[in-house]
mmCIF file of C-alpha atoms in Angstrom:
data_model
loop_
_atom_site.group_PDB
_atom_site.id
_atom_site.type_symbol
_atom_site.label_atom_id
_atom_site.label_comp_id
_atom_site.label_asym_id
_atom_site.label_seq_id
_atom_site.Cartn_x
_atom_site.Cartn_y
_atom_site.Cartn_z
ATOM 1 C CA MET A 187 -82.483 -33.865 159.397
ATOM 2 C CA ALA A 188 -86.127 -33.756 158.969
ATOM 3 C CA LYS A 189 -87.714 -34.533 155.606
ATOM 4 C CA VAL A 190 -90.920 -32.302 154.908
ATOM 5 C CA THR A 191 -93.234 -34.192 152.711
ATOM 6 C CA SER A 192 -96.600 -32.601 152.469
ATOM 7 C CA SER A 193 -97.992 -29.252 151.952
ATOM 8 C CA ASP A 194 -99.715 -29.263 155.335
ATOM 9 C CA ASP A 195 -96.315 -29.321 156.887
ATOM 10 C CA THR A 196 -95.374 -26.464 154.533
ATOM 11 C CA THR A 197 -98.262 -24.326 155.797
ATOM 12 C CA SER A 198 -97.723 -25.104 159.410
ATOM 13 C CA ALA A 199 -94.111 -24.029 158.628
ATOM 14 C CA VAL A 200 -95.096 -20.885 157.308
ATOM 15 C CA ARG A 201 -97.533 -20.348 160.268
ATOM 16 C CA LYS A 202 -94.937 -20.948 162.583
ATOM 17 C CA ALA A 203 -92.895 -18.306 160.872
ATOM 18 C CA GLY A 204 -95.460 -15.875 161.980
ATOM 19 C CA VAL A 205 -97.239 -15.335 158.619
ATOM 20 C CA GLU A 206 -100.717 -15.011 158.268
ATOM 21 C CA LYS A 207 -102.766 -14.044 155.090
ATOM 22 C CA SER A 208 -105.161 -11.408 156.883
ATOM 23 C CA GLY A 209 -104.357 -8.055 158.411
ATOM 24 C CA LYS A 210 -102.496 -5.100 157.644
ATOM 25 C CA ASN A 211 -99.296 -6.243 156.578
ATOM 26 C CA ALA A 212 -100.953 -9.391 154.694
ATOM 27 C CA GLY A 213 -98.954 -8.484 151.682
ATOM 28 C CA LYS A 214 -95.597 -8.448 153.280
ATOM 29 C CA LYS A 215 -96.452 -11.513 155.182
ATOM 30 C CA THR A 216 -97.399 -12.946 151.840
ATOM 31 C CA LYS A 217 -94.285 -12.174 150.174
ATOM 32 C CA LYS A 218 -92.549 -13.434 153.227
ATOM 33 C CA ALA A 219 -94.599 -16.647 152.979
ATOM 34 C CA LYS A 220 -93.950 -17.059 149.444
ATOM 35 C CA LYS A 221 -89.883 -16.681 149.998
ATOM 36 C CA THR A 222 -90.202 -19.186 152.988
ATOM 37 C CA LYS A 223 -92.171 -21.763 150.929
ATOM 38 C CA GLN A 224 -89.661 -21.411 148.097
ATOM 39 C CA ALA A 225 -86.810 -21.797 150.402
ATOM 40 C CA LEU A 226 -88.441 -25.105 151.832
ATOM 41 C CA SER A 227 -89.079 -26.326 148.307
ATOM 42 C CA GLU A 228 -85.293 -25.860 147.482
ATOM 43 C CA ALA A 229 -84.441 -27.379 150.636
ATOM 44 C CA GLU A 230 -86.625 -30.384 149.920
ATOM 45 C CA GLU A 231 -84.954 -30.662 146.417
ATOM 46 C CA GLN A 232 -81.430 -30.502 147.732
ATOM 47 C CA LEU A 233 -82.463 -32.894 150.478
ATOM 48 C CA ALA A 234 -83.734 -35.443 147.798
ATOM 49 C CA LYS A 235 -80.689 -35.043 145.566
ATOM 50 C CA ALA A 236 -78.731 -35.704 148.641
ATOM 51 C CA LEU A 237 -80.781 -38.597 149.505
ATOM 52 C CA LYS A 238 -80.294 -39.986 145.777
ATOM 53 C CA GLN A 239 -76.488 -39.670 146.066
ATOM 54 C CA VAL A 240 -76.413 -41.380 149.538
ATOM 55 C CA GLU A 241 -78.462 -44.347 147.757
ATOM 56 C CA LYS A 242 -75.915 -44.519 145.116
ATOM 57 C CA LEU A 243 -73.022 -44.233 147.438
ATOM 58 C CA ARG A 244 -74.611 -47.104 149.508
ATOM 59 C CA SER A 245 -74.930 -49.512 146.341
ATOM 60 C CA THR A 246 -71.383 -48.657 145.285
ATOM 61 C CA VAL A 247 -70.150 -49.432 148.711
ATOM 62 C CA GLU A 248 -72.083 -52.739 148.738
ATOM 63 C CA LEU A 249 -70.574 -53.582 145.189
ATOM 64 C CA LEU A 250 -66.922 -52.852 146.359
ATOM 65 C CA GLU A 251 -67.486 -54.748 149.607
ATOM 66 C CA GLY A 252 -68.511 -57.694 147.524
ATOM 67 C CA LYS A 253 -65.386 -57.246 145.267
ATOM 68 C CA LEU A 254 -63.268 -57.352 148.589
ATOM 69 C CA GLU A 255 -64.690 -60.487 149.741
ATOM 70 C CA LYS A 256 -64.122 -62.065 146.322
ATOM 71 C CA SER A 257 -60.544 -60.757 146.357
ATOM 72 C CA LYS A 258 -59.847 -62.002 149.690
ATOM 73 C CA ALA A 259 -61.195 -65.334 148.927
ATOM 74 C CA LYS A 260 -58.677 -65.613 145.714
ATOM 75 C CA SER A 261 -55.775 -64.267 147.872
ATOM 76 C CA GLN A 262 -56.361 -67.211 150.097
ATOM 77 C CA GLN A 263 -56.328 -69.425 147.596
ATOM 78 C CA TRP A 264 -53.411 -68.375 146.069
ATOM 79 C CA LYS A 265 -51.589 -68.262 149.614
ATOM 80 C CA ALA A 266 -52.703 -72.050 149.808
ATOM 81 C CA GLU A 267 -51.373 -72.930 146.333
ATOM 82 C CA ALA A 268 -48.003 -71.037 147.319
ATOM 83 C CA ARG A 269 -47.741 -73.172 150.396
ATOM 84 C CA GLN A 270 -48.119 -76.303 147.997
ATOM 85 C CA GLU A 271 -45.452 -75.001 145.534
ATOM 86 C CA ARG A 272 -43.014 -74.449 148.337
ATOM 87 C CA THR A 273 -43.605 -77.690 149.596
ATOM 88 C CA LYS A 274 -42.914 -79.270 146.122
ATOM 89 C CA VAL A 275 -39.763 -77.114 145.836
ATOM 90 C CA ALA A 276 -38.256 -78.251 149.122
ATOM 91 C CA LYS A 277 -39.050 -81.822 147.991
ATOM 92 C CA LEU A 278 -37.379 -81.595 144.974
ATOM 93 C CA GLU A 279 -34.516 -79.768 146.362
ATOM 94 C CA ALA A 280 -34.158 -82.319 149.112
ATOM 95 C CA LYS A 281 -34.300 -84.788 146.165
ATOM 96 C CA LEU A 282 -31.331 -83.053 144.085
ATOM 97 C CA ARG A 283 -29.085 -82.792 147.412
ATOM 98 C CA ARG A 284 -29.452 -86.807 147.568
ATOM 99 C CA ALA A 285 -28.848 -87.381 143.915
ATOM 100 C CA LYS A 286 -25.868 -85.041 144.189
ATOM 101 C CA ARG A 287 -24.703 -87.056 147.256
ATOM 102 C CA ASP A 288 -25.264 -90.345 145.938
ATOM 103 C CA ALA A 289 -23.854 -89.687 142.411
ATOM 104 C CA PRO A 290 -20.505 -91.002 141.377
ATOM 105 C CA VAL A 291 -17.844 -88.568 141.412
ATOM 106 C CA ASP A 292 -15.583 -88.647 137.780
ATOM 107 C CA ARG A 293 -12.472 -86.809 138.852
ATOM 108 C CA GLN A 294 -10.744 -86.648 135.359
ATOM 109 C CA PRO A 295 -11.198 -83.459 133.417
ATOM 110 C CA PRO A 296 -13.510 -83.344 130.577
ATOM 111 C CA ALA A 297 -10.723 -83.276 127.959
ATOM 112 C CA GLU A 298 -9.251 -86.691 129.046
ATOM 113 C CA ARG A 299 -12.975 -88.256 129.434
ATOM 114 C CA GLY A 300 -13.536 -87.339 125.959
ATOM 115 C CA ASP A 301 -17.058 -85.942 126.822
ATOM 116 C CA LEU A 302 -16.244 -82.713 125.249
ATOM 117 C CA PRO A 303 -14.544 -81.707 122.276
ATOM 118 C CA VAL A 304 -11.666 -79.482 122.767
ATOM 119 C CA ASP A 305 -11.140 -76.553 120.665
ATOM 120 C CA ASP A 306 -7.813 -75.272 119.896
ATOM 121 C CA PRO A 307 -8.172 -71.457 120.137
ATOM 122 C CA SER A 308 -4.786 -70.903 118.170
ATOM 123 C CA VAL A 309 -6.059 -72.649 114.975
ATOM 124 C CA PRO A 310 -8.374 -70.099 113.182
ATOM 125 C CA ASP A 311 -11.831 -71.016 111.738
ATOM 126 C CA ALA A 312 -14.820 -69.609 110.148
ATOM 127 C CA SER A 313 -16.119 -68.533 113.529
ATOM 128 C CA TRP A 314 -13.293 -66.257 113.878
ATOM 129 C CA THR A 315 -13.924 -62.535 112.935
ATOM 130 C CA VAL A 316 -12.185 -60.664 110.316
ATOM 131 C CA VAL A 317 -10.778 -58.411 112.923
ATOM 132 C CA ARG A 318 -9.310 -61.225 115.153
ATOM 133 C CA LEU A 319 -8.085 -63.006 111.963
ATOM 134 C CA ARG A 320 -6.096 -59.811 110.741
ATOM 135 C CA ALA A 321 -4.907 -59.773 114.370
ATOM 136 C CA ALA A 322 -3.436 -63.242 114.138
ATOM 137 C CA ALA A 323 -2.008 -62.321 110.748
ATOM 138 C CA ARG A 324 -0.107 -59.415 112.021
ATOM 139 C CA GLU A 325 1.346 -61.489 114.809
ATOM 140 C CA LYS A 326 2.888 -63.882 112.190
ATOM 141 C CA ARG A 327 3.931 -60.885 110.311
ATOM 142 C CA LEU A 328 1.924 -61.808 107.096
ATOM 143 C CA PRO A 329 2.164 -58.984 104.501
ATOM 144 C CA GLY A 330 -1.075 -57.201 102.962
ATOM 145 C CA VAL A 331 -3.364 -58.410 105.902
ATOM 146 C CA SER A 332 -5.618 -55.151 105.569
ATOM 147 C CA ARG A 333 -6.507 -55.952 101.848
ATOM 148 C CA MET A 334 -7.286 -59.751 102.457
ATOM 149 C CA THR A 335 -10.653 -61.243 102.744
ATOM 150 C CA LYS A 336 -12.005 -63.543 105.445
ATOM 151 C CA ALA A 337 -11.319 -66.523 103.184
ATOM 152 C CA ALA A 338 -7.683 -65.376 102.020
ATOM 153 C CA LEU A 339 -6.859 -64.610 105.808
ATOM 154 C CA LEU A 340 -7.846 -68.253 106.888
ATOM 155 C CA ASP A 341 -5.891 -69.852 103.926
ATOM 156 C CA ALA A 342 -2.970 -67.733 104.886
ATOM 157 C CA LEU A 343 -3.114 -68.711 108.626
ATOM 158 C CA ARG A 344 -3.692 -72.067 108.065
ATOM 159 C CA SER A 345 -0.653 -72.524 105.916
#
C-alpha cells in the first residue's frame, strides 16, 4: 500500500485523473478534483489510523512475547523443582521400605500387648447417644425408657 504524504503527490494524482483547472469543463473537473482530493484525504486518514493500530498491535505482541518467555522460564524452573522433589520422594520411599523390612515384628494382638486400651462396647458410657442408650435399655426390657433422661438411662443400664 503506497503512502501519500505531500500535496504535490495529491496534485499529481488529480492530474493523472485528467482534471485540469482550465477549459470548458473546468467547473465539472474542479468538482471532480475536489471529490478526488477528499477521497484521497479520507484514504490518508484511514491509512494513518491503520498504521497506528498496527503499531499498537506490534507493541502488544512484543509485550506478550516477553510474558511468554518469562512463563517458559518459570515453567522450566518448576519442572526442575518437580524432578528434585520426585527424587527426594523416591529416596524417602526406599528408606521407608528398608525401615519396614528391618523393623521387629510383634505378632501379638494390640490388646494383649497392652498398647491400646480395650473398650467394652457393651458397657454404656457418656459417649453413647440417647438413642443408643434407649435401644440398650429396651433390649434389657427396662420400663419407662422413653421418659428417661440420658443420666437416668446410664444409671439404669449400669446397675
